[in-house]
XYZ file of N, CA and C in Angstrom:
837
model
N 34.306 66.475 14.487
C 33.627 66.189 13.221
C 32.983 64.815 13.235
N 33.649 63.928 13.943
C 33.095 62.582 13.958
C 31.762 62.549 14.661
N 31.622 63.380 15.750
C 30.351 63.420 16.465
C 29.274 64.038 15.602
N 29.647 65.116 14.864
C 28.700 65.786 13.986
C 28.234 64.834 12.883
N 29.174 64.110 12.319
C 28.831 63.163 11.257
C 27.889 62.088 11.772
N 28.135 61.638 12.983
C 27.301 60.594 13.566
C 25.889 61.100 13.794
N 25.773 62.325 14.350
C 24.451 62.902 14.592
C 23.721 63.178 13.289
N 24.457 63.619 12.299
C 23.841 63.921 11.004
C 23.262 62.650 10.366
N 24.001 61.597 10.504
C 23.512 60.332 9.944
C 22.210 59.904 10.613
N 22.143 60.082 11.939
C 20.932 59.712 12.664
C 19.766 60.594 12.255
N 20.031 61.914 12.154
C 18.987 62.858 11.778
C 18.512 62.603 10.353
N 19.468 62.366 9.475
C 19.130 62.102 8.071
C 18.266 60.858 7.950
N 18.624 59.874 8.742
C 17.851 58.628 8.715
C 16.438 58.867 9.200
N 16.283 59.691 10.248
C 14.966 59.995 10.806
C 14.111 60.754 9.809
N 14.721 61.735 9.118
C 13.990 62.538 8.127
C 13.502 61.654 6.980
N 14.387 60.806 6.526
C 14.016 59.915 5.416
C 12.850 59.006 5.781
N 12.859 58.529 7.026
C 11.764 57.670 7.470
C 10.459 58.434 7.520
N 10.522 59.682 8.023
C 9.311 60.496 8.121
C 8.764 60.843 6.744
N 9.665 60.950 5.759
C 9.240 61.251 4.387
C 8.877 59.991 3.592
N 8.873 58.894 4.291
C 8.518 57.647 3.619
C 9.656 57.022 2.868
N 10.877 57.472 3.099
C 12.034 56.914 2.425
C 12.857 56.112 3.412
N 13.481 55.095 2.916
C 14.348 54.284 3.755
C 15.722 54.280 3.130
N 16.718 54.740 3.894
C 18.081 54.769 3.387
C 18.729 53.423 3.621
N 19.103 52.780 2.545
C 19.726 51.474 2.664
C 21.205 51.640 2.939
N 21.740 50.904 3.870
C 23.168 51.006 4.162
C 23.992 50.621 2.954
N 25.090 51.335 2.760
C 25.964 51.057 1.634
C 26.797 49.820 1.897
N 27.395 49.347 0.823
C 28.306 48.201 0.882
C 27.624 46.912 1.324
N 26.283 46.871 1.265
C 25.570 45.641 1.584
C 24.774 45.220 0.364
N 24.962 43.990 -0.012
C 24.266 43.483 -1.178
C 22.808 43.229 -0.840
N 21.960 43.564 -1.759
C 20.540 43.310 -1.566
C 20.111 42.181 -2.488
N 19.218 41.401 -1.998
C 18.734 40.265 -2.782
C 17.430 40.630 -3.455
N 17.406 40.526 -4.763
C 16.181 40.811 -5.507
C 15.287 39.587 -5.490
N 14.159 39.735 -4.864
C 13.218 38.618 -4.794
C 12.172 38.792 -5.877
N 12.118 37.838 -6.786
C 11.136 37.914 -7.870
C 9.760 37.551 -7.347
N 8.797 38.269 -7.812
C 7.427 37.971 -7.402
C 7.021 36.613 -7.932
N 6.347 35.854 -7.100
C 5.905 34.532 -7.514
C 4.833 34.656 -8.580
N 5.050 33.952 -9.636
C 4.070 34.008 -10.721
C 2.919 33.062 -10.432
N 1.729 33.522 -10.674
C 0.550 32.689 -10.455
C 0.434 31.681 -11.588
N -0.085 30.483 -11.285
C -0.236 29.494 -12.357
C -1.223 29.983 -13.402
N -0.988 29.568 -14.636
C -1.889 29.966 -15.709
C -3.292 29.472 -15.426
N -4.278 30.226 -15.829
C -5.657 29.746 -15.651
C -5.868 28.486 -16.460
N -6.872 27.685 -16.105
C -7.101 26.398 -16.760
C -7.091 26.431 -18.272
N -7.705 27.446 -18.888
C -7.796 27.456 -20.343
C -6.428 27.600 -20.991
N -5.530 28.415 -20.383
C -4.195 28.560 -20.939
C -3.431 27.253 -20.811
N -3.586 26.599 -19.662
C -2.921 25.323 -19.474
C -3.485 24.286 -20.433
N -4.775 24.375 -20.684
C -5.398 23.444 -21.612
C -4.800 23.606 -23.004
N -4.507 24.856 -23.405
C -3.889 25.088 -24.702
C -2.509 24.451 -24.747
N -1.794 24.526 -23.616
C -0.477 23.901 -23.557
C -0.597 22.394 -23.708
N -1.627 21.835 -23.072
C -1.840 20.398 -23.184
C -2.106 20.012 -24.630
N -2.879 20.839 -25.322
C -3.157 20.577 -26.732
C -1.859 20.561 -27.525
N -0.952 21.494 -27.210
C 0.309 21.537 -27.942
C 1.160 20.316 -27.624
N 1.044 19.812 -26.384
C 1.768 18.594 -26.029
C 1.294 17.435 -26.885
N -0.017 17.384 -27.090
C -0.588 16.317 -27.895
C -0.533 16.627 -29.386
N -0.108 17.857 -29.729
C -0.004 18.279 -31.118
C -1.344 18.153 -31.843
N -2.365 18.698 -31.227
C -3.698 18.673 -31.820
C -4.127 20.103 -32.095
N -4.030 20.586 -33.330
C -4.369 21.975 -33.635
C -5.858 22.265 -33.650
N -6.693 21.260 -33.812
C -8.129 21.499 -33.852
C -8.868 20.279 -33.331
N -10.167 20.432 -33.125
C -10.962 19.350 -32.564
C -11.068 18.156 -33.498
N -10.926 18.386 -34.786
C -11.097 17.302 -35.749
C -9.776 16.656 -36.143
N -8.666 17.180 -35.590
C -7.357 16.658 -35.971
C -7.106 15.292 -35.343
N -6.197 14.562 -35.933
C -5.810 13.267 -35.390
C -4.843 13.482 -34.236
N -5.074 12.785 -33.141
C -4.223 12.953 -31.969
C -2.876 12.275 -32.188
N -1.813 13.005 -31.968
C -0.477 12.435 -31.990
C 0.005 12.429 -30.555
N -0.165 11.312 -29.884
C 0.092 11.242 -28.454
C 1.585 11.234 -28.150
N 1.958 11.990 -27.144
C 3.325 11.953 -26.653
C 3.358 11.422 -25.224
N 2.182 11.197 -24.643
C 2.075 10.582 -23.324
C 0.945 9.569 -23.375
N 0.894 8.675 -22.396
C -0.158 7.670 -22.365
C -1.463 8.308 -21.904
N -2.605 7.694 -22.207
C -3.893 8.248 -21.778
C -3.986 8.454 -20.269
N -3.459 7.509 -19.500
C -3.516 7.654 -18.045
C -2.646 8.815 -17.590
N -1.462 8.958 -18.199
C -0.596 10.088 -17.856
C -1.267 11.408 -18.220
N -1.989 11.406 -19.324
C -2.732 12.599 -19.746
C -3.802 12.953 -18.717
N -4.524 11.938 -18.233
C -5.559 12.178 -17.229
C -4.948 12.719 -15.942
N -3.813 12.155 -15.555
C -3.136 12.624 -14.348
C -2.619 14.043 -14.532
N -2.151 14.352 -15.740
C -1.628 15.695 -16.022
C -2.725 16.739 -15.859
N -3.915 16.460 -16.378
C -5.016 17.412 -16.247
C -5.412 17.573 -14.786
N -5.368 16.478 -14.025
C -5.715 16.536 -12.606
C -4.715 17.392 -11.845
N -3.427 17.157 -12.065
C -2.387 17.869 -11.333
C -2.343 19.353 -11.676
N -2.773 19.714 -12.888
C -2.733 21.104 -13.320
C -4.092 21.793 -13.247
N -5.027 21.144 -12.551
C -6.343 21.747 -12.310
C -7.048 22.123 -13.606
N -7.006 21.211 -14.566
C -7.661 21.443 -15.851
C -8.951 20.642 -15.906
N -10.015 21.291 -16.277
C -11.287 20.607 -16.438
C -11.333 19.979 -17.824
N -11.759 18.725 -17.878
C -11.839 18.043 -19.167
C -12.790 18.775 -20.107
N -13.775 19.484 -19.537
C -14.739 20.206 -20.375
C -14.080 21.348 -21.143
N -12.887 21.803 -20.702
C -12.187 22.884 -21.389
C -11.383 22.395 -22.594
N -11.292 21.076 -22.753
C -10.468 20.513 -23.816
C -11.285 20.236 -25.072
N -10.613 20.155 -26.227
C -11.307 19.776 -27.463
C -11.904 18.384 -27.326
N -12.955 18.112 -28.081
C -13.624 16.817 -28.007
C -12.658 15.669 -28.264
N -11.696 15.888 -29.162
C -10.770 14.824 -29.533
C -9.828 14.435 -28.403
N -9.774 15.247 -27.343
C -8.879 14.948 -26.230
C -9.602 14.451 -24.989
N -10.926 14.392 -25.036
C -11.674 14.095 -23.826
C -11.729 12.610 -23.478
N -11.600 11.747 -24.457
C -11.718 10.315 -24.190
C -10.452 9.777 -23.534
N -10.623 9.005 -22.480
C -9.498 8.386 -21.784
C -9.555 6.880 -22.008
N -8.463 6.321 -22.467
C -8.400 4.880 -22.670
C -7.883 4.218 -21.404
N -8.460 3.071 -21.065
C -8.012 2.357 -19.878
C -6.852 1.421 -20.177
N -6.599 1.153 -21.441
C -5.541 0.214 -21.798
C -4.172 0.847 -21.582
N -3.283 0.162 -20.858
C -1.945 0.713 -20.635
C -1.157 0.750 -21.926
N -0.265 1.738 -22.057
C 0.563 1.850 -23.245
C 2.017 1.981 -22.837
N 2.899 1.808 -23.790
C 4.322 1.921 -23.496
C 4.974 0.557 -23.370
N 6.288 0.546 -23.464
C 7.027 -0.718 -23.446
C 7.982 -0.821 -22.266
N 7.894 0.098 -21.314
C 8.777 0.072 -20.152
C 8.475 -1.180 -19.328
N 9.409 -2.111 -19.303
C 9.189 -3.385 -18.609
C 8.994 -3.198 -17.110
N 9.564 -2.137 -16.549
C 9.421 -1.906 -15.110
C 7.980 -1.615 -14.729
N 7.221 -1.030 -15.660
C 5.828 -0.703 -15.382
C 4.919 -1.923 -15.497
N 5.476 -3.042 -15.913
C 4.678 -4.261 -16.035
C 4.833 -5.166 -14.815
N 5.712 -4.779 -13.900
C 5.918 -5.557 -12.686
C 4.788 -5.271 -11.689
N 4.526 -6.188 -10.750
C 3.435 -5.988 -9.784
C 3.511 -4.674 -9.026
N 4.682 -4.332 -8.502
C 4.830 -3.072 -7.790
C 4.139 -3.054 -6.438
N 3.984 -1.862 -5.893
C 3.441 -1.678 -4.539
C 1.920 -1.731 -4.505
N 1.272 -1.207 -5.554
C -0.190 -1.120 -5.593
C -0.764 -2.082 -6.633
N -1.835 -2.772 -6.263
C -2.543 -3.621 -7.218
C -4.044 -3.407 -7.034
N -4.793 -3.594 -8.113
C -6.252 -3.461 -8.050
C -6.888 -4.781 -8.455
N -7.955 -5.146 -7.776
C -8.624 -6.422 -8.030
C -10.088 -6.208 -8.392
N -10.605 -7.096 -9.232
C -12.041 -7.121 -9.503
C -12.421 -8.547 -9.871
N -13.611 -8.951 -9.477
C -14.075 -10.324 -9.734
C -15.428 -10.311 -10.428
N -15.698 -11.396 -11.146
C -17.007 -11.609 -11.758
C -17.635 -12.855 -11.141
N -18.969 -12.848 -11.072
C -19.677 -13.932 -10.392
C -20.795 -14.504 -11.263
N -21.092 -15.769 -11.024
C -22.221 -16.431 -11.682
C -23.194 -16.874 -10.601
N -24.406 -17.268 -11.023
C -25.424 -17.654 -10.062
C -25.446 -19.147 -9.781
N -25.580 -19.493 -8.514
C -25.700 -20.894 -8.098
C -26.901 -21.010 -7.166
N -27.292 -22.245 -6.882
C -28.431 -22.451 -6.002
C -29.747 -22.263 -6.740
N -30.862 -22.383 -6.028
C -32.181 -22.223 -6.640
C -32.325 -20.890 -7.368
N -32.651 -20.969 -8.646
C -32.869 -19.790 -9.484
C -31.634 -18.890 -9.599
N -30.477 -19.405 -9.223
C -29.233 -18.655 -9.393
C -29.117 -17.414 -8.546
N -29.787 -17.411 -7.405
C -29.804 -16.208 -6.565
C -28.510 -16.016 -5.776
N -27.792 -17.104 -5.504
C -26.527 -16.981 -4.781
C -25.387 -16.794 -5.780
N -24.312 -16.164 -5.317
C -23.196 -15.857 -6.214
C -21.988 -16.750 -5.950
N -21.323 -17.119 -7.034
C -20.099 -17.915 -6.935
C -19.034 -17.290 -7.821
N -17.815 -17.299 -7.344
C -16.697 -16.707 -8.074
C -16.470 -17.423 -9.409
N -16.281 -16.627 -10.481
C -16.060 -17.228 -11.796
C -14.882 -16.603 -12.548
N -14.400 -15.458 -12.095
C -13.241 -14.840 -12.741
C -12.577 -13.861 -11.775
N -11.250 -13.841 -11.799
C -10.475 -12.891 -10.992
C -9.514 -12.155 -11.909
N -9.479 -10.836 -11.769
C -8.519 -10.028 -12.533
C -7.780 -9.097 -11.579
N -6.466 -9.048 -11.719
C -5.629 -8.163 -10.907
C -4.712 -7.385 -11.835
N -4.693 -6.067 -11.686
C -3.807 -5.223 -12.495
C -2.885 -4.441 -11.575
N -1.777 -3.971 -12.130
C -0.846 -3.196 -11.317
C -1.167 -1.706 -11.389
N -0.291 -0.891 -10.845
C -0.507 0.554 -10.755
C -0.708 1.200 -12.123
N -0.100 0.613 -13.156
C -0.165 1.182 -14.498
C -1.214 0.503 -15.377
N -1.992 -0.404 -14.790
C -3.063 -1.051 -15.538
C -2.677 -2.331 -16.242
N -1.422 -2.757 -16.102
C -0.997 -4.003 -16.735
C -1.549 -5.194 -15.944
N -1.991 -6.203 -16.668
C -2.580 -7.385 -16.040
C -1.508 -8.227 -15.359
N -1.707 -8.472 -14.074
C -0.801 -9.307 -13.290
C -1.354 -10.726 -13.183
N -2.673 -10.806 -13.089
C -3.332 -12.108 -12.935
C -4.742 -11.995 -13.489
N -5.127 -12.929 -14.333
C -6.479 -12.921 -14.905
C -6.855 -14.351 -15.263
N -7.747 -14.927 -14.480
C -8.128 -16.323 -14.685
C -9.619 -16.530 -14.466
N -10.196 -17.414 -15.286
C -11.553 -17.879 -15.026
C -11.458 -18.979 -13.982
N -12.475 -19.061 -13.134
C -12.448 -19.988 -12.002
C -13.668 -20.911 -12.065
N -13.427 -22.199 -11.867
C -14.525 -23.162 -11.869
C -15.298 -23.063 -10.553
N -16.578 -22.699 -10.615
C -17.375 -22.632 -9.381
C -17.446 -24.011 -8.726
N -17.484 -24.026 -7.407
C -17.512 -25.297 -6.683
C -18.913 -25.889 -6.631
N -19.905 -25.095 -7.028
C -21.277 -25.588 -7.077
C -21.788 -25.541 -8.513
N -22.864 -26.250 -8.770
C -23.432 -26.266 -10.116
C -24.008 -24.885 -10.442
N -23.630 -24.377 -11.607
C -24.095 -23.057 -12.029
C -25.525 -23.157 -12.536
N -26.395 -22.334 -11.988
C -27.797 -22.321 -12.425
C -28.146 -21.060 -13.211
N -27.253 -20.078 -13.178
C -27.451 -18.857 -13.969
C -26.074 -18.261 -14.259
N -25.679 -18.309 -15.525
C -24.349 -17.808 -15.888
C -24.279 -16.276 -15.845
N -25.400 -15.623 -15.892
C -25.441 -14.150 -15.851
C -24.515 -13.534 -16.912
N -24.418 -14.195 -18.046
C -23.476 -13.765 -19.091
C -23.689 -12.318 -19.508
N -24.926 -11.885 -19.525
C -25.241 -10.523 -19.970
C -24.583 -9.465 -19.094
N -24.272 -9.830 -17.835
C -23.624 -8.871 -16.945
C -22.233 -9.328 -16.512
N -22.031 -10.649 -16.350
C -20.737 -11.150 -15.865
C -19.723 -11.330 -16.985
N -20.221 -11.517 -18.213
C -19.317 -11.776 -19.324
C -18.776 -13.191 -19.309
N -19.277 -14.026 -18.400
C -18.808 -15.407 -18.254
C -19.822 -16.357 -18.882
N -19.324 -17.336 -19.627
C -20.200 -18.332 -20.259
C -19.577 -19.717 -20.081
N -20.323 -20.783 -20.359
C -19.799 -22.143 -20.177
C -18.487 -22.400 -20.908
N -18.287 -21.788 -22.075
C -17.061 -22.052 -22.833
C -15.812 -21.551 -22.098
N -15.990 -20.586 -21.189
C -14.845 -20.072 -20.434
C -14.342 -21.067 -19.392
N -15.146 -22.089 -19.108
C -14.770 -23.057 -18.080
C -13.815 -24.127 -18.597
N -13.605 -24.164 -19.905
C -12.737 -25.182 -20.493
C -11.322 -25.118 -19.920
N -10.782 -23.916 -19.810
C -9.418 -23.747 -19.296
C -9.398 -23.068 -17.926
N -10.547 -23.067 -17.251
C -10.632 -22.409 -15.944
C -9.840 -23.189 -14.890
N -9.333 -22.468 -13.908
C -8.587 -23.105 -12.824
C -9.530 -23.402 -11.661
N -9.086 -24.238 -10.745
C -9.921 -24.588 -9.595
C -9.976 -23.421 -8.609
N -10.976 -23.453 -7.745
C -11.108 -22.403 -6.740
C -9.881 -22.377 -5.835
N -9.401 -23.544 -5.442
C -8.249 -23.630 -4.539
C -7.000 -23.009 -5.164
N -6.811 -23.264 -6.460
C -5.649 -22.689 -7.148
C -5.786 -21.172 -7.256
N -7.003 -20.727 -7.559
C -7.252 -19.285 -7.664
C -7.014 -18.601 -6.324
N -7.457 -19.228 -5.275
C -7.292 -18.670 -3.929
C -5.818 -18.530 -3.568
N -5.042 -19.587 -3.828
C -3.619 -19.566 -3.480
C -2.851 -18.539 -4.308
N -3.114 -18.516 -5.618
C -2.390 -17.578 -6.485
C -2.730 -16.130 -6.146
N -3.992 -15.888 -5.832
C -4.394 -14.530 -5.465
C -3.733 -14.110 -4.161
N -3.707 -15.013 -3.192
C -3.070 -14.713 -1.903
C -1.592 -14.391 -2.096
N -0.935 -15.112 -3.000
C 0.486 -14.858 -3.264
C 0.699 -13.473 -3.870
N -0.195 -13.074 -4.785
C -0.066 -11.767 -5.432
C -0.329 -10.644 -4.423
N -1.297 -10.849 -3.526
C -1.686 -9.811 -2.568
C -0.662 -9.600 -1.457
N 0.177 -10.577 -1.225
C 1.125 -10.521 -0.110
C 1.982 -9.256 -0.149
N 1.861 -8.430 0.905
C 2.688 -7.232 1.046
C 2.293 -6.067 0.151
N 1.169 -6.180 -0.557
C 0.752 -5.133 -1.489
C -0.366 -4.270 -0.897
N -0.449 -3.041 -1.379
C -1.596 -2.193 -1.058
C -2.677 -2.528 -2.070
N -3.825 -2.948 -1.569
C -4.903 -3.455 -2.414
C -5.947 -2.383 -2.683
N -6.166 -2.112 -3.958
C -7.165 -1.131 -4.389
C -8.360 -1.887 -4.954
N -9.560 -1.464 -4.587
C -10.737 -2.138 -5.109
C -11.990 -1.312 -4.898
N -13.071 -1.756 -5.522
C -14.369 -1.103 -5.373
C -15.266 -2.072 -4.618
N -15.589 -1.731 -3.358
C -16.279 -2.671 -2.465
C -15.462 -3.961 -2.408
N -14.184 -3.780 -2.138
C -13.214 -4.877 -2.232
C -13.489 -6.003 -1.239
N -14.238 -5.726 -0.188
C -14.523 -6.787 0.789
C -15.323 -7.927 0.154
N -16.145 -7.612 -0.861
C -16.901 -8.664 -1.547
C -15.954 -9.624 -2.268
N -14.935 -9.058 -2.908
C -13.968 -9.891 -3.632
C -13.184 -10.773 -2.660
N -12.769 -10.191 -1.545
C -12.003 -10.958 -0.563
C -12.854 -12.063 0.063
N -14.103 -11.743 0.369
C -14.996 -12.742 0.973
C -15.252 -13.905 0.022
N -15.363 -13.612 -1.272
C -15.625 -14.680 -2.240
C -14.448 -15.647 -2.339
N -13.260 -15.164 -1.972
C -12.049 -15.986 -2.020
C -11.690 -16.550 -0.646
N -12.485 -16.197 0.363
C -12.199 -16.579 1.750
C -10.792 -16.124 2.145
N -10.487 -14.872 1.772
C -9.192 -14.284 2.090
C -9.397 -13.017 2.918
N -8.358 -12.633 3.627
C -8.368 -11.369 4.362
C -7.129 -10.587 3.952
N -7.139 -9.298 4.257
C -6.001 -8.441 3.933
C -5.923 -7.375 5.015
N -4.715 -6.971 5.428
C -4.606 -5.948 6.478
C -5.414 -4.700 6.127
N -6.236 -4.265 7.063
C -7.115 -3.121 6.810
C -6.323 -1.881 6.409
N -5.151 -1.717 7.000
C -4.331 -0.539 6.706
C -3.767 -0.557 5.294
N -3.864 -1.699 4.618
C -3.312 -1.816 3.266
C -4.408 -1.933 2.210
N -5.611 -1.481 2.550
C -6.736 -1.503 1.607
C -7.133 -0.076 1.241
N -7.352 0.157 -0.035
C -7.838 1.444 -0.532
C -9.132 1.161 -1.303
N -10.263 1.414 -0.657
C -11.565 1.097 -1.241
C -12.212 2.367 -1.788
N -12.472 2.387 -3.083
C -13.027 3.588 -3.711
C -14.459 3.885 -3.281
N -15.126 2.938 -2.640
C -16.489 3.215 -2.171
C -16.492 4.009 -0.870
N -15.318 4.131 -0.231
C -15.253 4.775 1.076
C -14.711 6.200 1.040
N -14.294 6.680 -0.124
C -13.728 8.027 -0.234
C -14.882 9.037 -0.326
N -15.006 9.970 0.649
C -16.150 10.893 0.712
C -16.505 11.612 -0.587
N -15.548 12.218 -1.318
C -15.919 12.890 -2.571
C -16.555 11.947 -3.597
N -16.190 10.666 -3.556
C -16.813 9.699 -4.460
C -18.253 9.413 -4.022
N -18.471 9.363 -2.717
C -19.809 9.068 -2.199
C -20.764 10.250 -2.388
N -20.196 11.444 -2.478
C -21.033 12.641 -2.620
C -21.898 12.586 -3.876
N -21.356 12.036 -4.962
C -22.123 12.016 -6.211
C -23.259 10.998 -6.156
N -23.267 10.175 -5.097
C -24.350 9.199 -4.918
C -25.195 9.569 -3.705
N -25.137 10.839 -3.318
C -25.933 11.303 -2.188
C -25.520 10.702 -0.867
N -24.228 10.364 -0.729
C -23.724 9.792 0.513
C -23.775 8.279 0.541
N -24.428 7.687 -0.459
C -24.497 6.227 -0.520
C -23.285 5.676 -1.277
N -23.224 4.350 -1.381
C -22.125 3.730 -2.112
C -22.333 3.953 -3.612
N -21.386 4.590 -4.283
C -21.540 4.866 -5.715
C -21.160 3.648 -6.552
N -21.790 3.502 -7.690
C -21.404 2.414 -8.589
C -20.102 2.796 -9.287
N -19.335 1.796 -9.670
C -18.084 2.058 -10.382
C -18.376 2.724 -11.723
N -19.456 2.320 -12.349
C -19.844 2.907 -13.638
C -20.085 4.410 -13.492
N -20.771 4.793 -12.416
C -21.074 6.202 -12.196
C -19.808 7.002 -11.899
N -18.901 6.424 -11.123
C -17.637 7.105 -10.821
C -16.816 7.309 -12.091
N -16.782 6.290 -12.939
C -16.016 6.386 -14.190
C -16.603 7.457 -15.102
N -17.917 7.538 -15.156
C -18.567 8.548 -15.994
C -18.301 9.950 -15.454
N -18.393 10.103 -14.136
C -18.284 11.432 -13.523
C -16.847 11.943 -13.480
N -15.915 11.096 -13.050
C -14.547 11.559 -12.837
C -13.605 11.276 -14.001
N -13.879 10.228 -14.769
C -12.983 9.868 -15.871
C -13.556 10.205 -17.236
N -14.862 10.496 -17.271
C -15.543 10.791 -18.534
C -15.454 9.616 -19.507
N -15.546 8.406 -18.976
C -15.547 7.218 -19.821
C -16.744 6.350 -19.467
N -17.176 5.541 -20.433
C -18.320 4.664 -20.236
C -17.834 3.228 -20.131
N -18.048 2.612 -18.980
C -17.678 1.211 -18.804
C -18.939 0.407 -18.534
N -18.814 -0.909 -18.602
C -19.930 -1.810 -18.312
C -21.123 -1.523 -19.217
N -20.821 -1.167 -20.474
C -21.896 -0.883 -21.414
C -22.731 -2.109 -21.707
N -22.084 -3.259 -21.771
C -22.795 -4.522 -21.971
C -22.353 -5.448 -20.842
N -21.727 -6.565 -21.211
C -21.200 -7.463 -20.187
C -19.996 -6.822 -19.507
N -19.853 -7.079 -18.215
C -18.732 -6.526 -17.466
C -17.435 -7.217 -17.860
N -16.342 -6.502 -17.701
C -15.007 -7.077 -17.843
C -14.273 -6.767 -16.556
N -13.850 -7.793 -15.839
C -13.174 -7.558 -14.569
C -11.831 -6.859 -14.766
N -11.205 -7.047 -15.929
C -9.952 -6.344 -16.218
C -10.233 -4.854 -16.381
N -11.257 -4.532 -17.160
C -11.623 -3.133 -17.376
C -12.024 -2.466 -16.062
N -12.796 -3.174 -15.243
C -13.237 -2.603 -13.970
C -12.064 -2.387 -13.017
N -11.114 -3.325 -13.008
C -9.939 -3.174 -12.143
C -9.107 -1.978 -12.591
N -8.978 -1.810 -13.908
C -8.213 -0.666 -14.433
C -8.900 0.656 -14.102
N -10.219 0.693 -14.217
C -10.961 1.913 -13.898
C -10.801 2.259 -12.422
N -10.859 1.242 -11.567
C -10.700 1.461 -10.129
C -9.316 2.001 -9.805
N -8.294 1.421 -10.433
C -6.930 1.889 -10.199
C -6.743 3.313 -10.698
N -7.326 3.637 -11.845
C -7.183 4.986 -12.382
C -7.870 6.009 -11.477
N -9.032 5.655 -10.945
C -9.713 6.545 -10.002
C -8.837 6.790 -8.778
N -8.215 5.725 -8.296
C -7.324 5.862 -7.137
C -6.127 6.739 -7.477
N -5.520 6.504 -8.642
C -4.338 7.279 -9.026
C -4.651 8.765 -9.162
N -5.802 9.072 -9.734
C -6.172 10.472 -9.936
C -6.397 11.205 -8.619
N -6.763 10.464 -7.581
C -7.074 11.090 -6.286
C -6.185 10.536 -5.173
N -5.085 9.930 -5.539
C -4.219 9.241 -4.576
C -3.796 10.128 -3.411
N -3.318 11.323 -3.701
C -2.829 12.212 -2.649
C -3.936 12.539 -1.641
N -5.125 12.855 -2.145
C -6.236 13.208 -1.258
C -6.773 11.989 -0.504
N -6.783 10.836 -1.170
C -7.253 9.620 -0.501
C -6.329 9.255 0.652
N -5.018 9.318 0.412
C -4.058 8.995 1.467
C -4.164 10.000 2.619
N -4.369 11.265 2.292
C -4.520 12.296 3.322
C -5.768 12.038 4.151
N -6.854 11.658 3.485
C -8.108 11.353 4.180
C -7.929 10.178 5.139
N -7.235 9.145 4.681
C -7.031 7.964 5.522
C -6.133 8.273 6.721
N -5.114 9.112 6.516
C -4.241 9.490 7.635
C -5.002 10.279 8.686
N -5.887 11.177 8.233
C -6.658 11.976 9.184
C -7.683 11.122 9.930
N -8.120 10.042 9.285
C -9.146 9.191 9.889
C -8.558 8.102 10.781
N -7.433 7.525 10.337
C -6.871 6.389 11.064
C -5.487 6.648 11.651
N -4.856 7.762 11.277
C -3.521 8.036 11.786
C -2.451 7.529 10.843
N -1.194 7.676 11.257
C -0.050 7.339 10.405
C 0.075 5.860 10.121
N -0.625 5.015 10.873
C -0.507 3.573 10.644
C -1.064 3.170 9.295
N -1.831 4.073 8.640
C -2.290 3.780 7.292
C -1.139 3.980 6.333
């Protein structure tokens, strides 16, 4: 009987297979694997974002539960287009919010921006007049007006935002250089055409620790492969208008850092593929 039972089991198994059936062995637990759910399409996620902000309509007052930068990052991470959101949610503020003291520390990443005035005949040459450095969250780490070492022949106030009255409490170039070097030590430096800022201070920084927004290919694409202006990048990727009148080096540094944060993963991946793990 044992031989008959054994043969019957084999035959039964063969028949079931031919009929498209598979006999599962008894006394063995099977694991139910749930089908992976696809992420909600952008519009559904956008509705969720609206509920997070508690905004029932486009004309309602925003009751924020996250900071503007966190909101921008949330839309980026969840593949949400800003165009899918109500008008009241589209504006991104560059000013950092929150009271977490840890987010006010320098940290690993800092962004720099400088303003310049004109020196020499007709003010055609540039001289450093202001330095602003912000941390990863947009908090100001260093912001000082700097006394140019040459006589200013064009303040360029309409674009630099610097005027003679700012020189009253301005620090010397040497002090600005030393303090900036101290802040940059051991940090990853984010900037827009950052080599100009470093050259104006007669400073250098390890190439592997620089993140320049003018060198990221997707940013250059919107300028036809050329170097894009920070204003254009902010309009295209952040949907904000900066440099409407006189420039603010604090605002520009914050915009640069936010652009980096929104694309940080892809920027780091691009640099690794281009330069290797030493980046």
